[in-house]
Coordinates of C-alpha atoms and ligand atoms in Angstrom, one line a residue:
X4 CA -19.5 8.6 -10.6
X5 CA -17.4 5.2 -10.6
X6 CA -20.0 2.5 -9.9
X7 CA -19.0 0.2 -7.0
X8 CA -18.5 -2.9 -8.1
X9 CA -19.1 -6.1 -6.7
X10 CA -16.1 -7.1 -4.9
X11 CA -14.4 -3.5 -4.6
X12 CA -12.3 -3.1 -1.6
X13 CA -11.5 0.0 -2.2
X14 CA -11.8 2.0 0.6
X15 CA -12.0 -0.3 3.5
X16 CA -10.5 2.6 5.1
X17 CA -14.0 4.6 5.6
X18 CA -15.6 1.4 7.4
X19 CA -17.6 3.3 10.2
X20 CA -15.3 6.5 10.2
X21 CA -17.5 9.7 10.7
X22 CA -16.8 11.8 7.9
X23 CA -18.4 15.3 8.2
X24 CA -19.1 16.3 4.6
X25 CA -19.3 20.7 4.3
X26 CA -21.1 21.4 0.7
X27 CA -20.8 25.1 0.0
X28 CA -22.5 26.6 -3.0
X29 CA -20.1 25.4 -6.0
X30 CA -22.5 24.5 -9.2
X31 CA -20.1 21.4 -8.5
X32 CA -22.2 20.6 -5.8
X33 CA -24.2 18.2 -7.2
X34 CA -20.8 16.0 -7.5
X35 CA -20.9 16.2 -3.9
X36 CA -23.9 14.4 -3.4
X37 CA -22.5 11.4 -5.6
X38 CA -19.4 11.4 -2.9
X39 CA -22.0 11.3 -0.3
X40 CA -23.6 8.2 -1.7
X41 CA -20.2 6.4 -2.3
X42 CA -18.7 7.4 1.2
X43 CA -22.3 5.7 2.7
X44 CA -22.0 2.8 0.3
X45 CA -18.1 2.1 1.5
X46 CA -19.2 2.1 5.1
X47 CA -18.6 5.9 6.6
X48 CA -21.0 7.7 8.7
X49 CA -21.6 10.8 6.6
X50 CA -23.1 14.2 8.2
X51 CA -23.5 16.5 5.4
X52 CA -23.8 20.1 6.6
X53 CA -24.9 22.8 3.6
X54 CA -24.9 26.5 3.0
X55 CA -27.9 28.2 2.9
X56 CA -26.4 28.9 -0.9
X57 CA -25.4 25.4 -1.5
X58 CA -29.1 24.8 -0.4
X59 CA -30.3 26.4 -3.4
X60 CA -28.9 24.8 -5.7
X61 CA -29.5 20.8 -4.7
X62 CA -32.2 20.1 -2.0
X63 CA -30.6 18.8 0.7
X64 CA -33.1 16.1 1.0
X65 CA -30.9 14.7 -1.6
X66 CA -28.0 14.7 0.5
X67 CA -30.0 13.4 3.9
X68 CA -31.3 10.0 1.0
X69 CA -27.7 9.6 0.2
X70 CA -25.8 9.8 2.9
X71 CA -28.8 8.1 5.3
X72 CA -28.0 10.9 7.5
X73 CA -30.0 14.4 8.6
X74 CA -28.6 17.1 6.4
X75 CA -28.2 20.0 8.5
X76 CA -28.2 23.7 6.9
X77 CA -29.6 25.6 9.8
X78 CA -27.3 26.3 12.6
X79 CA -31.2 27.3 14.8
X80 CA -32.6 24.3 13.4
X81 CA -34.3 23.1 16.4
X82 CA -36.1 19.9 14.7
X83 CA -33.5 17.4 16.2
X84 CA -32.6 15.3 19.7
X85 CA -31.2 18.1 21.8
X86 CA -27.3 18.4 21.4
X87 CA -25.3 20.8 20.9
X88 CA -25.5 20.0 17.3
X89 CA -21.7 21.9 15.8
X90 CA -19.9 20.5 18.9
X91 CA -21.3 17.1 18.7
X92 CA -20.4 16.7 15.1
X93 CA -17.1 18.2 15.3
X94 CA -16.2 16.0 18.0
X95 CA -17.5 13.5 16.2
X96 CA -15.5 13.6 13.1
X97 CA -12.9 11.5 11.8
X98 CA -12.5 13.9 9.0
X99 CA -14.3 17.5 7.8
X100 CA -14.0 17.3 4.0
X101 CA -15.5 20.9 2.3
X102 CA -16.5 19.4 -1.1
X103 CA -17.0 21.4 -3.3
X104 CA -15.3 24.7 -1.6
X105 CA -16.3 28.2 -3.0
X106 CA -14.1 31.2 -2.4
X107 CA -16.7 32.3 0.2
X108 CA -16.5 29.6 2.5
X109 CA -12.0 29.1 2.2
X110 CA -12.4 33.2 3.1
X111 CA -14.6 32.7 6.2
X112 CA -12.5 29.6 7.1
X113 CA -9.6 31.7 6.8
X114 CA -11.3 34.4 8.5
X115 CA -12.2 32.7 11.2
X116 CA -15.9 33.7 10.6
X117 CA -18.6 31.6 12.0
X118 CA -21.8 32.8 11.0
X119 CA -23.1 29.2 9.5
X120 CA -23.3 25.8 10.6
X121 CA -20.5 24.7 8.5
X122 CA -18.0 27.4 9.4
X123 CA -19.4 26.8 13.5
X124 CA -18.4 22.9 13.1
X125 CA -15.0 23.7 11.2
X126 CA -14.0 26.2 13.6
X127 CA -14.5 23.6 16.4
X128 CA -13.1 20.7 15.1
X129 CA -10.1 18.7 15.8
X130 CA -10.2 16.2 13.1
X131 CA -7.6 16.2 9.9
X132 CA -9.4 19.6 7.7
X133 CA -9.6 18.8 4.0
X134 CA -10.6 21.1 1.3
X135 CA -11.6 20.6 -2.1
X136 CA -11.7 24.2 -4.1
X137 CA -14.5 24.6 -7.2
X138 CA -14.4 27.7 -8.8
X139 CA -13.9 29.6 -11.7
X140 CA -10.3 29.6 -12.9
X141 CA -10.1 34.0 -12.5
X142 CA -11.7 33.1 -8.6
X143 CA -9.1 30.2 -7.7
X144 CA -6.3 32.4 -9.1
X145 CA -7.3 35.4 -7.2
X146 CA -4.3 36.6 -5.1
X147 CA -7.2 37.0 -2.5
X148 CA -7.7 33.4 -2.4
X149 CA -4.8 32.0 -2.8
X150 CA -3.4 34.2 0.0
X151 CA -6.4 32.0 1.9
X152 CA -5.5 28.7 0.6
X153 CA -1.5 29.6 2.0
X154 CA -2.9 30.7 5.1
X155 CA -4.7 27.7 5.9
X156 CA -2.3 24.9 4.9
X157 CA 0.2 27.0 7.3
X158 CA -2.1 25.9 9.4
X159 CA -2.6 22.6 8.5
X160 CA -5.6 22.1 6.7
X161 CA -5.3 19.9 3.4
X162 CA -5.9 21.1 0.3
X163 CA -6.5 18.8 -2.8
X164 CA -5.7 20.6 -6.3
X165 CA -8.5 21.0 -8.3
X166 CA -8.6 19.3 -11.7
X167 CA -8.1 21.3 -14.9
X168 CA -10.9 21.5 -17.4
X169 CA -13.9 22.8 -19.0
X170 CA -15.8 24.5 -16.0
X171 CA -19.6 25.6 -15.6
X172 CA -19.4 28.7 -17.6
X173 CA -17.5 27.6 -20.9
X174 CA -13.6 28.7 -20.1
X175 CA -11.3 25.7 -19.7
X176 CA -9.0 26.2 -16.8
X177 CA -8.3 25.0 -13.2
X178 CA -10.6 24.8 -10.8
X179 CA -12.9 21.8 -11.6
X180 CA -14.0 19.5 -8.8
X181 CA -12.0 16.1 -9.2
X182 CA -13.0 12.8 -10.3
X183 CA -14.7 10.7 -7.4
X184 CA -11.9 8.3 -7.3
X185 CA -9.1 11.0 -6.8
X186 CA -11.6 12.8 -3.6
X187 CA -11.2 9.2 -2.4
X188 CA -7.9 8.1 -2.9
X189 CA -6.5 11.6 -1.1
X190 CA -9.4 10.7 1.7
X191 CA -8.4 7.1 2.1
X192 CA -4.7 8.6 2.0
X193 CA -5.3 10.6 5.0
X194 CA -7.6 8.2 7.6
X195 CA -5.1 5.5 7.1
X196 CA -3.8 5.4 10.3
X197 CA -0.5 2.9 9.5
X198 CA 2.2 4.7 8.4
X199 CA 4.8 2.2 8.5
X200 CA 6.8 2.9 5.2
X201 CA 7.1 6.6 5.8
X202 CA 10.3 7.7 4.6
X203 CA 10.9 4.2 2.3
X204 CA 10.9 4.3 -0.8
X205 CA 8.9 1.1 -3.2
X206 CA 9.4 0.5 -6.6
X207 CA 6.5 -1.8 -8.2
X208 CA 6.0 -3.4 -11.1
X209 CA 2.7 -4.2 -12.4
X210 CA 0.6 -5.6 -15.8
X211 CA 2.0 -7.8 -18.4
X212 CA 4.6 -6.9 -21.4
X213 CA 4.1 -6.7 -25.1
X214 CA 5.8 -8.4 -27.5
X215 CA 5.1 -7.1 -30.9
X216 CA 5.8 -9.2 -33.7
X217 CA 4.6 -6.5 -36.2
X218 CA 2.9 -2.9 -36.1
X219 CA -1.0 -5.0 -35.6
X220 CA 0.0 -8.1 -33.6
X221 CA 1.9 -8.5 -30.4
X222 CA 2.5 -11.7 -28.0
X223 CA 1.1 -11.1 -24.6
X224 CA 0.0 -12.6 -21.4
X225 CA -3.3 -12.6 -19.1
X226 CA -2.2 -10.5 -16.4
X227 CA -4.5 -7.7 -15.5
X228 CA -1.9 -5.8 -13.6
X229 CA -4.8 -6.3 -10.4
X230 CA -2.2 -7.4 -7.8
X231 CA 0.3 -5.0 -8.5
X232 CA -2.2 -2.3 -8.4
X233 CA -3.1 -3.2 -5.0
X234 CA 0.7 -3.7 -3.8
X235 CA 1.4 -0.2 -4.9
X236 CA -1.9 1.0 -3.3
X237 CA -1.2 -0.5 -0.5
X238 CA 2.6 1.0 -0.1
X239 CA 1.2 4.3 -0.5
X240 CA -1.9 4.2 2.2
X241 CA 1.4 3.4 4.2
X242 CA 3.3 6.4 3.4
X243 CA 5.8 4.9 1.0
X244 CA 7.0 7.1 -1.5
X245 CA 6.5 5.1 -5.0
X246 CA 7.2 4.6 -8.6
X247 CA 4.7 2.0 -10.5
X248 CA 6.4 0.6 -13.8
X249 CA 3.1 -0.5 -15.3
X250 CA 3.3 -2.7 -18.3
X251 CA -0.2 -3.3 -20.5
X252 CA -3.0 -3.9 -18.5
X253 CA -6.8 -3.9 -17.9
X254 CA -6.9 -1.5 -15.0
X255 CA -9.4 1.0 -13.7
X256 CA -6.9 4.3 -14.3
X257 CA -9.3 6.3 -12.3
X258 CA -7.7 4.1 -9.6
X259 CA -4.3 5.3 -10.6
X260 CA -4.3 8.2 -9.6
X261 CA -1.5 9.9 -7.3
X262 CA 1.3 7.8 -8.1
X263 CA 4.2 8.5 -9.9
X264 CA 4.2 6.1 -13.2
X265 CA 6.3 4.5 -15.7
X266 CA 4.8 3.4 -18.6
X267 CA 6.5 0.8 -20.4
X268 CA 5.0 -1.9 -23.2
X269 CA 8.1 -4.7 -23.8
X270 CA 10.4 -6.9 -21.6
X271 CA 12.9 -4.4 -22.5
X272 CA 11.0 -1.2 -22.0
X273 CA 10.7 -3.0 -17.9
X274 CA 13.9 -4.4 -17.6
X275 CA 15.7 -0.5 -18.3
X276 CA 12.8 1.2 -16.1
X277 CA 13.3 -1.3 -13.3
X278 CA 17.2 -1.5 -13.6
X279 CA 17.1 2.2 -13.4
X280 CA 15.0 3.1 -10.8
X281 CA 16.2 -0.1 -8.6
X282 CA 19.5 2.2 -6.8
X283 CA 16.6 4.6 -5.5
X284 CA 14.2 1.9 -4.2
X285 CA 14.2 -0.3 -0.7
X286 CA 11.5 -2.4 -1.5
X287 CA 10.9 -3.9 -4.7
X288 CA 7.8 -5.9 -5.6
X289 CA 8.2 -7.9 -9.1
X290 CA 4.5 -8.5 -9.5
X291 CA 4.2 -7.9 -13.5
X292 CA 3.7 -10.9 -16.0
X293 CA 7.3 -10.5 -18.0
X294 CA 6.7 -12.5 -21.5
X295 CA 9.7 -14.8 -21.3
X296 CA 10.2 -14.6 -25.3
X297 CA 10.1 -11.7 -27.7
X298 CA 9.7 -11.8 -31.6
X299 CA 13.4 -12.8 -32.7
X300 CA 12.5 -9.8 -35.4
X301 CA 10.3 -7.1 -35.5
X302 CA 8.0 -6.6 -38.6
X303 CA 8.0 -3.2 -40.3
X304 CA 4.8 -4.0 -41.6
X305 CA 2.1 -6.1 -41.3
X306 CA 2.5 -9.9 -42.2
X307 CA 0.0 -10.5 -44.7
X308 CA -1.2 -14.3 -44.8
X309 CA -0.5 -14.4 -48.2
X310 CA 3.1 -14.9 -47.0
X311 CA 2.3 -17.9 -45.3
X312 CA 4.0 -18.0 -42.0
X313 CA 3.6 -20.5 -40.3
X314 CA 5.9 -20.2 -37.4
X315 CA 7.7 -17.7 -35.3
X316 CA 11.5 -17.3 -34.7
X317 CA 11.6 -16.3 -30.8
X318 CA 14.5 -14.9 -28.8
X319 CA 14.8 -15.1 -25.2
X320 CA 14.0 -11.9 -22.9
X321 CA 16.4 -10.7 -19.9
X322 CA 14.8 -11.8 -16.3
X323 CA 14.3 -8.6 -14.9
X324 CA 14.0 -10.1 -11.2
X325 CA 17.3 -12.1 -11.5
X326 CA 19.3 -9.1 -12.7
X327 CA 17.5 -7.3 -9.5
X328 CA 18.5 -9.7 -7.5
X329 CA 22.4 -10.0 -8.7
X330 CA 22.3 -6.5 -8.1
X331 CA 20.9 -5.8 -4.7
X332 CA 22.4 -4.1 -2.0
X333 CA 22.8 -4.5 1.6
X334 CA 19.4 -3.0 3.1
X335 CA 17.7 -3.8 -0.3
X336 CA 14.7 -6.1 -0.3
X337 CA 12.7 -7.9 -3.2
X338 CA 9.9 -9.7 -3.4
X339 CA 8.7 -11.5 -6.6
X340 CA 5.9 -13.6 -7.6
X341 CA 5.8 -17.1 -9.0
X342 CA 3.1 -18.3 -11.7
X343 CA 2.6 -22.2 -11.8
X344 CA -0.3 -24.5 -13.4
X345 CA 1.7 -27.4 -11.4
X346 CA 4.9 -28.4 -8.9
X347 CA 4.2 -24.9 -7.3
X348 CA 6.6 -25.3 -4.2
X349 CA 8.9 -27.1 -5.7
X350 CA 9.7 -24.3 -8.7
X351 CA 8.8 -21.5 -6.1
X352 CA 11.5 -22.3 -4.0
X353 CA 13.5 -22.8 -7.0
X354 CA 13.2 -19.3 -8.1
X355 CA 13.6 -17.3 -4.4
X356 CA 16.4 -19.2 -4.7
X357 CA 18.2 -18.6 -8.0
X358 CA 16.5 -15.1 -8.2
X359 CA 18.2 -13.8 -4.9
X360 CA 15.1 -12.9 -3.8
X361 CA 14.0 -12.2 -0.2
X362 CA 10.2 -13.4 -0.4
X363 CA 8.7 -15.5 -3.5
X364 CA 4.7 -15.2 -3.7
X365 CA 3.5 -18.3 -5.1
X366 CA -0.1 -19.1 -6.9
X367 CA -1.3 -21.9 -8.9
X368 CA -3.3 -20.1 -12.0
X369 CA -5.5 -22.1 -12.5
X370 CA -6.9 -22.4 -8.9
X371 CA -10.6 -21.0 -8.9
X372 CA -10.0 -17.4 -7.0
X373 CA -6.8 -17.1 -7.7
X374 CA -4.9 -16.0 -10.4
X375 CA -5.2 -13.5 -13.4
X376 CA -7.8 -11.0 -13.6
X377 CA -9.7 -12.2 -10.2
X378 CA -10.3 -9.9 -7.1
X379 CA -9.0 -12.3 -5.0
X380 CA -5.9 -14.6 -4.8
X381 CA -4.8 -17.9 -3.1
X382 CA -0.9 -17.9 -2.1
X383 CA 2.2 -19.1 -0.5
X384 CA 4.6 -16.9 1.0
X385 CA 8.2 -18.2 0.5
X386 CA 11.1 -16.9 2.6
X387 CA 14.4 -18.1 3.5
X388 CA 12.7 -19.1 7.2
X389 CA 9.9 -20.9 5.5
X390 CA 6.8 -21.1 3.3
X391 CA 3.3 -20.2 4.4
X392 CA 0.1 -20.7 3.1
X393 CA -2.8 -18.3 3.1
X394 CA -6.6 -18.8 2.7
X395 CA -8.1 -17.1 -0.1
X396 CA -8.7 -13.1 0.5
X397 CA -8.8 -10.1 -1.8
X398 CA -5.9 -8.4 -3.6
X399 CA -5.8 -5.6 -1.5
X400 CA -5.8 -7.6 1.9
X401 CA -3.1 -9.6 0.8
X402 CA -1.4 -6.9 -0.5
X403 CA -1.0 -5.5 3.1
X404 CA 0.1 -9.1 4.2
X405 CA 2.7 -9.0 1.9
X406 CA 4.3 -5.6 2.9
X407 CA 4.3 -6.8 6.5
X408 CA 6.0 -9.6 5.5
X409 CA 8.5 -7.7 3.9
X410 CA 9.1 -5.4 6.4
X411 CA 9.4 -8.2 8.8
X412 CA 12.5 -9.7 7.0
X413 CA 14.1 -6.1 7.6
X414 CA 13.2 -5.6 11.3
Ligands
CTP14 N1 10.3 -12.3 -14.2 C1 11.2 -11.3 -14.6 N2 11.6 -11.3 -15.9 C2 11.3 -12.3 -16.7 C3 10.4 -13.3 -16.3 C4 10.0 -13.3 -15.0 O1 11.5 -10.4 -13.8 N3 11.8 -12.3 -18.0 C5 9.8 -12.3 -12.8 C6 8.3 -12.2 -12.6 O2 7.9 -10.8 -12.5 C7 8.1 -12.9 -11.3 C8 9.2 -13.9 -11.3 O3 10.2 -13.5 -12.2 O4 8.3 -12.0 -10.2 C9 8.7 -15.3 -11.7 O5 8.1 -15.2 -12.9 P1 7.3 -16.5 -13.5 O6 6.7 -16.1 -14.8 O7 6.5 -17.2 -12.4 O8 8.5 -17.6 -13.8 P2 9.7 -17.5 -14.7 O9 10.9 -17.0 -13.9 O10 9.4 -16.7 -16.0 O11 9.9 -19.0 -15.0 P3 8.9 -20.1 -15.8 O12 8.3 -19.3 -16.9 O13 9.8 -21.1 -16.2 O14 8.0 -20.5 -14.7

């Protein structure tokens, strides 16, 4: 399980939601009780309702520990306040997540059987259905099942792939329950309610470019690639579709996940990803550390001391934002970012200008909370109609901030 770190906003999405949590009896069901624990920890109201099998294999006093919640496995239970106990919770629920999901339970779904408390609650549910299957490869592949799976995403329930892999019983194939993260992100991606970039399409670039000089030593920057991580986060949450043009970084990549992604090292490597992907984009958001300078040569080999180099020939790099900018279109919209240790209006406004861009967002480095490689950031917002200054807030909060910036400038 990723450990939740201390300033981790991910998933300020699950904040008090009521996520009904179905754990049938996959041997990946002790995964399940991690994503109980994490859902709790990020804020969500988690009912965990087992199968009797699923019961077998992890108690579910586990489950009731982690998520803080009764677990319930008995649809005659009658050890709880008097409610109609499948009704309540399926009215309840801001999402029904079966994780992990056996072939039993997507055939009774499918089947419209109801002999269990999770298959009762299902059945009466309205909320978004989301289903993670955990079997063996030969069961997932089944024509049986997959005749299930089609039925039920015809009818609107989601269903997450699973992850390819070594499974329980030796044979590598699909059908291994997914990393954490990715039950998250696909979770967050669903109970975000603000869809606003549906139908855009946002091309980010994140991290900081390599220079090498030889095949052991390259000139680099400090960026972490944190903020453009949480711009392209953000876009997505908001239905954007997106490319990420992610330079060298110090990233999470368990975070990464379901986003399409360039991977480039150099100035040059970005400059030809962004150029070419900038005709298919609306929104663009510059947020990568370019190196300004490049090795004038590039070593075949190592430079050995002995040598005695003592300084290095440099050769200027193309600005990728100001080629963006000479070459937007009518509709286009671009947003960079603007690095200073000192005069930060005064070279911001210098660069929205002279960059053709539509919004500059401006920090001083070397302001405590701001900056490379913190969780938060300090900024100004430059525009055409204006500068403003926000208070200090996390990366992904001011990442929203940013896109509704943006998309105010195209209302
Ligand atoms: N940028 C770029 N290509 C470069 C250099 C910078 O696209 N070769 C972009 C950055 O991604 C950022 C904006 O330009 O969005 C401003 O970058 P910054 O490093 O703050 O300033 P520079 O334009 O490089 O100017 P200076 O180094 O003189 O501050």
């Amino acid at each position: 399980m990723c450990p939740l770190r201390k300033g981790e906003k991910l998933g300020m999405v699950f904040q008090s939601k009521t996520i009904v949590l179905g754990v049938s009896g996959s041997i990946a069901v002790y995964k399940a009780a991690g994503l109980a624990r994490r859902l709790n920890l990020l804020g969500a109201n988690v009912h965990v309702i087992m199968t009797q099998n699923a019961a077998k294999l992890v108690s579910p006093l586990i489950f009731e520990t982690l998520s803080g919640n009764r677990c319930i496995t008995d649809t005659f239970d009658r050890n709880f306040a008097w409610d109609v106990k499948h009704i309540s919770l399926a009215k309840a629920a801001d999402i029904f997540v079966v994780a992990p999901a056996t072939a039993n339970i997507i055939g009774k779904i499918a089947g419209g059987i109801c002999d269990d408390m999770l298959t009762t609650t299902i059945c009466a549910t309205a909320a978004p259905k989301v289903i993670f299957p955990a079997m063996n490869t030969q069961m997932y592949n089944n024509p049986i099942t997959q005749g299930n799976i089609s039925k039920l995403k015809n009818l609107g329930y989601i269903f997450a792939e699973p992850d390819c892999g070594r499974l329980a019983n030796g044979d590598t194939g699909s059908g291994r329950f997914p990393e954490e993260s990715k039950v998250l992100d696909i979770l967050e991606n669903i109970l975000f309610e603000k869809k606003d970039l549906q139908g855009r399409k946002v091309l980010v670039s994140a991290g900081a470019t390599a220079e090498d000089i030889d095949p052991v030593r390259y000139i680099s920057n400090r960026s972490t690639g944190k903020m453009g991580l949480a711009l392209a986060r953000a876009a997505k949450l908001r239905g954007a579709e997106l490319r990420l043009v992610l330079g060298e970084n110090r990233l999470d990549e368990s975070k990464i996940y379901g986003m399409e992604i360039l991977r480039v090292r150099s100035a040059e490597e970005m400059y030809n990803a962004m150029t070419a992907n900038f005709a298919w984009s609306d929104f663009v958001f510059m947020s990568a550390a370019v190196a300004d300078f490049r090795p004038a040569e590039l070593q075949e080999n190592k430079i050995k001391k002995s040598r005695g180099v003592k300084s290095l020939e440099l050769a200027e790099n193309k600005d990728i934002l100001l080629e963006l900018g000479r070459r937007k279109l009518p509709g286009q919209k671009i947003c960079g970012f603007s690095m200073e240790t000192e005069n930060l209006l005064e070279n911001s406004v210098k660069k929205l200008e002279e960059k053709n861009a539509d919004l500059i967002v401006a920090n001083d480095v070397l302001q405590e909370g701001a900056g490379f490689g913190t969780d938060s950031n300090i900024v100004k917002i430059l525009s055409r109609h204006g500068t403003e200054s926000l208070d200090i807030q996390s990366k992904e909060s001011l990442a929203h901030v940013i896109i509704d910036r943006l998309l105010a400038l195209d209302a």
